[in-house]
Short mmCIF file of C-alpha atoms in Angstrom, two decimals:
data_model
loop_
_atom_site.label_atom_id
_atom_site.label_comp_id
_atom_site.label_asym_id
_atom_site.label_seq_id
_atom_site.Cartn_x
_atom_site.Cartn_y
_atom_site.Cartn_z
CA UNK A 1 36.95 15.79 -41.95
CA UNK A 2 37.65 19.63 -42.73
CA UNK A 3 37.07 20.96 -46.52
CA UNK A 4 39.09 23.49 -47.48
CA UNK A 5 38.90 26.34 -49.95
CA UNK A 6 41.82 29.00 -50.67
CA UNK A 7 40.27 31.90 -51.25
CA UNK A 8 41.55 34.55 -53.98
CA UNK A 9 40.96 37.52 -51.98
CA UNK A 10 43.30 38.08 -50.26
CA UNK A 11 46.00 35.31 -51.48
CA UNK A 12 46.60 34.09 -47.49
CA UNK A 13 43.19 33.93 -46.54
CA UNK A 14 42.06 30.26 -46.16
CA UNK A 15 38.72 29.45 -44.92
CA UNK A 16 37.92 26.05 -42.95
CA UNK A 17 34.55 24.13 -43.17
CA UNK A 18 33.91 21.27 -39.85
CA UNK A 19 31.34 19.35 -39.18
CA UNK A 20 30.40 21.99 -36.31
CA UNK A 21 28.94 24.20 -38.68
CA UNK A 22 31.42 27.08 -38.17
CA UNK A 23 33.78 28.65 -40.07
CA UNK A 24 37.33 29.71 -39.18
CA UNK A 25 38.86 31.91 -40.98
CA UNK A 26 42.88 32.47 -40.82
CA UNK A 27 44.41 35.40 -41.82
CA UNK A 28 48.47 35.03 -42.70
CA UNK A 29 50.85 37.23 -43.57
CA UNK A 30 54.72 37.45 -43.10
CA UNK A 31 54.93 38.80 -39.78
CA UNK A 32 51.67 37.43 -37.87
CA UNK A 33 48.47 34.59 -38.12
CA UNK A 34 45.13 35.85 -37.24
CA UNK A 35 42.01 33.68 -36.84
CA UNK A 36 38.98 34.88 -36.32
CA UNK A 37 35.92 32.08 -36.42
CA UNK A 38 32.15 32.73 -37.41
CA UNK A 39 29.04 30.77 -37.95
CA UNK A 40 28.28 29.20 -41.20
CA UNK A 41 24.82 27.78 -39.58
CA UNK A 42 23.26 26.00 -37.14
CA UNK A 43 20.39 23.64 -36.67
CA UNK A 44 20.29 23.32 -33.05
CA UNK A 45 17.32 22.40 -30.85
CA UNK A 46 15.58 24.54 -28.35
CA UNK A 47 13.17 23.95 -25.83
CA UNK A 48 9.46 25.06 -26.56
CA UNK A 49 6.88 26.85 -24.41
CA UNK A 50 5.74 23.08 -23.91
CA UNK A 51 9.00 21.64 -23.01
CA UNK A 52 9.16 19.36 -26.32
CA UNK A 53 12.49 19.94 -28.01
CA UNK A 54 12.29 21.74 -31.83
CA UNK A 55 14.86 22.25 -34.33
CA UNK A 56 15.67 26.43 -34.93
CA UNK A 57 17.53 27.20 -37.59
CA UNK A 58 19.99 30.28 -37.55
CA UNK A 59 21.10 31.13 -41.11
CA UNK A 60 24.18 31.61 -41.87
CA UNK A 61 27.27 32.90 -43.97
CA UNK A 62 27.34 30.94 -46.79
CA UNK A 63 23.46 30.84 -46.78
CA UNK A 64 22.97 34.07 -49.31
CA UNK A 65 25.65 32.21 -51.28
CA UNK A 66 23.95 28.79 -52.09
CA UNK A 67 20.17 31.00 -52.35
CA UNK A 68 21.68 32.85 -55.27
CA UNK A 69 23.49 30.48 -56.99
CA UNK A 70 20.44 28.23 -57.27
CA UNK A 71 18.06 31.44 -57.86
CA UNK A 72 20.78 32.49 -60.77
CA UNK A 73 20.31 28.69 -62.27
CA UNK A 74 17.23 29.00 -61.98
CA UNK A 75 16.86 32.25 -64.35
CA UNK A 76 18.82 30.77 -66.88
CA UNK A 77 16.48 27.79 -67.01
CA UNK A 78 12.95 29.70 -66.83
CA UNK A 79 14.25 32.62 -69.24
CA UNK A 80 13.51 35.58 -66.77
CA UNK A 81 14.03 36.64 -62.87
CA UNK A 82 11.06 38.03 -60.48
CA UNK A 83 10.91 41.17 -58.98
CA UNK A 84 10.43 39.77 -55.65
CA UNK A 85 13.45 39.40 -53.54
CA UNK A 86 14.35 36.82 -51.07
CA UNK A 87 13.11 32.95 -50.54
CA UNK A 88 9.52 34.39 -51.60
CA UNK A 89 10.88 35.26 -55.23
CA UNK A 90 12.50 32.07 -55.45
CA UNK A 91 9.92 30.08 -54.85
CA UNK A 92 7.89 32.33 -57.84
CA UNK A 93 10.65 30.87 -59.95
CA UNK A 94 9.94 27.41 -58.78
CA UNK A 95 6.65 27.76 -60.09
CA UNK A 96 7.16 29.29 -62.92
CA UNK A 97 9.64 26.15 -63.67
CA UNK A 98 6.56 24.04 -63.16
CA UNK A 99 4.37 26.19 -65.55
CA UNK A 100 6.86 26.44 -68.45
CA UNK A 101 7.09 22.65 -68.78
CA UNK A 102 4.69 21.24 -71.11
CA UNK A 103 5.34 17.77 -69.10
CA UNK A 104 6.03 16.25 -66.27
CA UNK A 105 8.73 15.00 -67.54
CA UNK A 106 9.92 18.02 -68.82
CA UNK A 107 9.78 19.99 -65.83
CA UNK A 108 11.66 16.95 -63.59
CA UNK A 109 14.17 17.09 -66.57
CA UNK A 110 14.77 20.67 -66.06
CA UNK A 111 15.47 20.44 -62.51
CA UNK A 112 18.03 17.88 -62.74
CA UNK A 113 19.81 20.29 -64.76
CA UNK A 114 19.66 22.68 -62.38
CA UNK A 115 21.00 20.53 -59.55
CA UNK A 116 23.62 19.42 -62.09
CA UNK A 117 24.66 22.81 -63.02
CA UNK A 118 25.66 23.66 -59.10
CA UNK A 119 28.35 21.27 -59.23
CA UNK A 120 31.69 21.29 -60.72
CA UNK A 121 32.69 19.86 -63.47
CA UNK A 122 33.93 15.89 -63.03
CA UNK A 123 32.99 16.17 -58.77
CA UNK A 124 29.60 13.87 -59.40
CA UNK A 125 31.69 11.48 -62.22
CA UNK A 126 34.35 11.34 -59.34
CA UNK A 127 32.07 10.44 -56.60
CA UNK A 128 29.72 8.03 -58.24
CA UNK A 129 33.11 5.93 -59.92
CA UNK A 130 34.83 6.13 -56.42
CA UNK A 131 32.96 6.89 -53.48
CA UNK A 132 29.65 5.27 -54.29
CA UNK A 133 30.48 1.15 -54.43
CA UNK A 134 32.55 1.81 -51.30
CA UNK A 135 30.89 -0.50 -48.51
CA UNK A 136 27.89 -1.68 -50.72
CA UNK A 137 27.20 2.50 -50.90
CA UNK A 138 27.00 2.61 -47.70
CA UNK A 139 29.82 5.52 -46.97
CA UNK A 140 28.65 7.40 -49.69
CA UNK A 141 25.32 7.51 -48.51
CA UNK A 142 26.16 8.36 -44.79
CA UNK A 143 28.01 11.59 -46.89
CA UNK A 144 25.58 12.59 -48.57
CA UNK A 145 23.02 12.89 -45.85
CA UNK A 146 25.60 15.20 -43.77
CA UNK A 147 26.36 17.64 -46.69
CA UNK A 148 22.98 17.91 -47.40
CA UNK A 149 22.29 19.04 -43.53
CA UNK A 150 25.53 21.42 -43.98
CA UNK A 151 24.75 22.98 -47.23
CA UNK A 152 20.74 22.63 -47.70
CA UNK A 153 18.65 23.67 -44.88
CA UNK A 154 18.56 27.77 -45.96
CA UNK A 155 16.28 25.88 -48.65
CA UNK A 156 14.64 23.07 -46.79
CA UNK A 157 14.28 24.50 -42.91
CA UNK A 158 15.71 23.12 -39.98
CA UNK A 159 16.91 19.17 -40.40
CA UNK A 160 18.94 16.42 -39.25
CA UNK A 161 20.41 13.20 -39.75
CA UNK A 162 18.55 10.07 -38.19
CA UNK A 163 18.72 6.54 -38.61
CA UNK A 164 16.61 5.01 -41.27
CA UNK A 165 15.97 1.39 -41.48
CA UNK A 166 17.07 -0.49 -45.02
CA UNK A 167 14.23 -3.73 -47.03
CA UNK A 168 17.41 -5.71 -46.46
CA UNK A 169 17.16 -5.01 -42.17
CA UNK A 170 20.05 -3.26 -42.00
CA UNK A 171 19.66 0.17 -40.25
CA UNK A 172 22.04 3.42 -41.28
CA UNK A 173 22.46 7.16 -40.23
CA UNK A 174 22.06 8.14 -43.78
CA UNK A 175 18.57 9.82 -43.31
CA UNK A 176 17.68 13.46 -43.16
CA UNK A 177 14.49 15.02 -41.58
CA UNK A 178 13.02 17.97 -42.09
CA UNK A 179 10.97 18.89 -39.48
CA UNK A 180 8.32 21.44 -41.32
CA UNK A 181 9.41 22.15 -45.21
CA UNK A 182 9.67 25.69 -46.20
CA UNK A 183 9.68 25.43 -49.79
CA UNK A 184 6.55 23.16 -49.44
CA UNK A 185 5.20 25.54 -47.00
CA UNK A 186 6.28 28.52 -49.03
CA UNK A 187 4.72 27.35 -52.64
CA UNK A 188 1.69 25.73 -50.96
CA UNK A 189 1.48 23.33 -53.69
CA UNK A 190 1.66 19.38 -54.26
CA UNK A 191 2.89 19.68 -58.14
CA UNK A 192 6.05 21.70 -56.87
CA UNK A 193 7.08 19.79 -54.30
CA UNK A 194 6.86 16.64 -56.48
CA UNK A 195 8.22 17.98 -59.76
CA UNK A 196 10.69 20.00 -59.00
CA UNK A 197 11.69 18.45 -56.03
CA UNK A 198 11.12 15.05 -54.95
CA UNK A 199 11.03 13.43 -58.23
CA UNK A 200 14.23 15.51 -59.72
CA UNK A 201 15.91 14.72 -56.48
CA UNK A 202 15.64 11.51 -56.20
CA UNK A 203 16.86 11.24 -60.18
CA UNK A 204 19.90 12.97 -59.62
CA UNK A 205 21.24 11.50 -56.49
CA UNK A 206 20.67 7.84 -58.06
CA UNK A 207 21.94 8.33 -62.11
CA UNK A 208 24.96 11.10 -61.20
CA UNK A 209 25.82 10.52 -58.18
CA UNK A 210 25.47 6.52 -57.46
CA UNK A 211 23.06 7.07 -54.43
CA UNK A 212 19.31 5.64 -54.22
CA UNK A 213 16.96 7.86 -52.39
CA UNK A 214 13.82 8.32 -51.93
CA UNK A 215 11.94 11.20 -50.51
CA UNK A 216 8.66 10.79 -48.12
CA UNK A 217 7.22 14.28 -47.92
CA UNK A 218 4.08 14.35 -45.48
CA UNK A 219 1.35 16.78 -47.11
CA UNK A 220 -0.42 17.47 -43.54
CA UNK A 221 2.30 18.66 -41.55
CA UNK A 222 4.92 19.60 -44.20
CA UNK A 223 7.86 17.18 -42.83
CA UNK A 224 9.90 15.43 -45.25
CA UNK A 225 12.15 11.86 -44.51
CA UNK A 226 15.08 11.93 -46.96
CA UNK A 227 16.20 7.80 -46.86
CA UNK A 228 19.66 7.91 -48.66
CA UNK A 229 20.95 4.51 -49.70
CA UNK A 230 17.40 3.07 -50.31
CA UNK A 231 15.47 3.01 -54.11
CA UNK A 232 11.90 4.63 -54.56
CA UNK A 233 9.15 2.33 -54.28
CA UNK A 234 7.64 1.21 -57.74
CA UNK A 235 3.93 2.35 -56.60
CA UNK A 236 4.88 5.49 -54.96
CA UNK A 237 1.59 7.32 -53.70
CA UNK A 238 2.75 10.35 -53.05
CA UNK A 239 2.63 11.52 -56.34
CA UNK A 240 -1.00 10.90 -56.50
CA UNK A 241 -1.64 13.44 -53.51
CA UNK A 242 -4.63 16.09 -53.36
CA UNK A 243 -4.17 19.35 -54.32
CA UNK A 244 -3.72 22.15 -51.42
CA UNK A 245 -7.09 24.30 -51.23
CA UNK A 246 -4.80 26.96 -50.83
CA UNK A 247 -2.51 25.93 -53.84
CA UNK A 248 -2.29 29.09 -56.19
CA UNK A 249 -1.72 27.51 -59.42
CA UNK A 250 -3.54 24.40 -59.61
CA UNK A 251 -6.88 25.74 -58.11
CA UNK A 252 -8.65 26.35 -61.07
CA UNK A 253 -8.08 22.91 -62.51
CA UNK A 254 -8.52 20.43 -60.31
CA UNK A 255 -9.30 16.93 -61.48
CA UNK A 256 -12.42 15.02 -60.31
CA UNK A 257 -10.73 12.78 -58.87
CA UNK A 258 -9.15 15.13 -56.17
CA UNK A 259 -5.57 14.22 -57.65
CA UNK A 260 -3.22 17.56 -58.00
CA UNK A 261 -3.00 18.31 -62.15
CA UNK A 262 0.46 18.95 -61.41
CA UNK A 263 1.72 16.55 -59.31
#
C-alpha cells in the first residue's frame, strides 16, 4: 500500500512511498508528466568474505530528514544542542537526556515525549481507536513492524522483519531484528539503551498506540529482537545488565553488585 504526500514545492510535485523502499517522484505540469525515481533506503543483504549472508544498509533520502527531526526534539527536551555533528552528536544528546533526569522514571518519561512529539497530531489517537483491536491487534502489529524497518534503521542499523512466536502459540511476522545496534554500539552504554530506549519504547507503542512490545537487546553482540504484538515480561532481566567497561558515563560509579547505575 503506497503513502502519499503532496508536496508544497512545487504545487504538482507528488512524491510516492512503496514498500520497495524507493521513491518516485512525478513531476506534472500542463503540457508533460515526468517521473524520475530514487532510493529512499535499502536494507539488503550481501554476501560476506565467508559466504554467510549480512544485512548492509545504504542510507537514504529521507534519512537526514528523520536524524534531524529527532535531534531537533531532542534539543528542546535537554535545553541545548552539541557541537558535534552527525549520529555521533546525537548520541551526546542521548546521554545527556540520561544525565539530566534525576530518575529513571524521569528520563523514560522524557523520551516518550519525544517519540510523541514526531507524530502528528490525532495519527496515534486514530490508530490505537481503529487500527489496533483489528484482528485481536494482530494487523496493527504486522504495521508497525514494517514502518519501523522503512522509517527507523538510519537510527537502529540494518533490520528486518521475521517471524516471532506469541505465549498463546500463535506465530506472526510482526518482529524486527537488528542485526548489530548502532545507537547501542555508538553510546557504549547499558543505562541508554534501557532508558531512553527500550523502556520508553516499549511505553509508547503499548499506552498511544495500542501495540504490546517488548524489546530483547543482547549486550554481547549488540542485536536487538523487537516482538510487536507481545507484552514485556514482569521480571525483565535486562534491565539489571552490567555496565560496559567501556561505558563513558557510568564508569566511575559502578555498583558492587556489577549492575549498571543507570540502567
Amino acid at each position: 500500500m503506497a503513502i502519499l504526500i503532496h508536496v508544497l514545492l512545487p504545487p504538482t510535485t507528488t512524491i510516492v512511498f512503496s514498500n520497495s523502499f524507493s521513491t518516485k517522484l512525478i513531476l506534472r505540469s500542463p503540457n508533460h508528466t515526468r517521473r524520475v525515481r530514487c532510493r529512499i533506503s535499502d536494507s539488503s543483504e550481501v554476501k560476506s568474505d565467508e559466504g554467510a549472508s549480512k544485512l548492509e544498509y545504504k542510507p537514504g533520502l529521507l534519512d537526514d530528514f528523520f536524524m534531524q527531526s529527532f535531534r531537533n526534539k531532542l534539543v528542546e527536551e535537554v535545553g541545548s544542542d552539541s557541537e558535534k555533528p552527525g549520529y555521533v552528536g546525537l548520541i551526546e544528546l542521548v546521554k545527556l537526556l540520561l544525565l539530566k533526569g534525576r530518575t529513571k522514571s524521569e528520563t523514560s518519561d522524557a523520551a516518550v515525549r519525544i517519540l510523541k512529539s514526531l507524530f502528528p497530531p490525532l495519527i496515534l489517537e486514530l490508530y490505537k481507536l481503529l487500527i489496533a483491536p483489528i484482528a485481536q491487534g494482530k494487523l496493527a502489529a504486522l504495521m508497525v513492524a514494517r514502518v519501523t524497518v522503512l522509517t527507523c534503521q538510519w537510527l537502529m542499523g540494518p533490520s528486518k522483519v521475521n517471524i516471532i512466536d506469541l505465549p498463546n502459540g500463535e506465530s506472526w511476522d510482526s518482529g524486527v531484528f537488528v542485526e548489530k545496534c548502532q545507537y547501542l554500539e555508538e553510546s557504549k552504554c547499558v543505562g541508554v539503551c534501557i532508558n531512553t530506549c527500550k523502556l520508553p519504547t516499549q511505553t509508547f507503542f503499548k499506552d498511544y498506540m495500542g501495540v504490546p512490545l517488548v524489546m530483547e537487546p543482547n549486550f554481547k553482540d549488540y542485536s536487538c529482537q523487537f516482538k510487536f504484538g507481545v507484552a514485556p515480561p514482569e521480571d525483565d532481566g535486562n534491565v539489571n545488565e552490567p555496565c560496559f567497561e567501556t561505558c563513558s558515563i557510568a564508569g566511575r560509579r559502578k555498583l558492587k553488585s556489577g549492575e549498571c547505575p543507570l540502567a
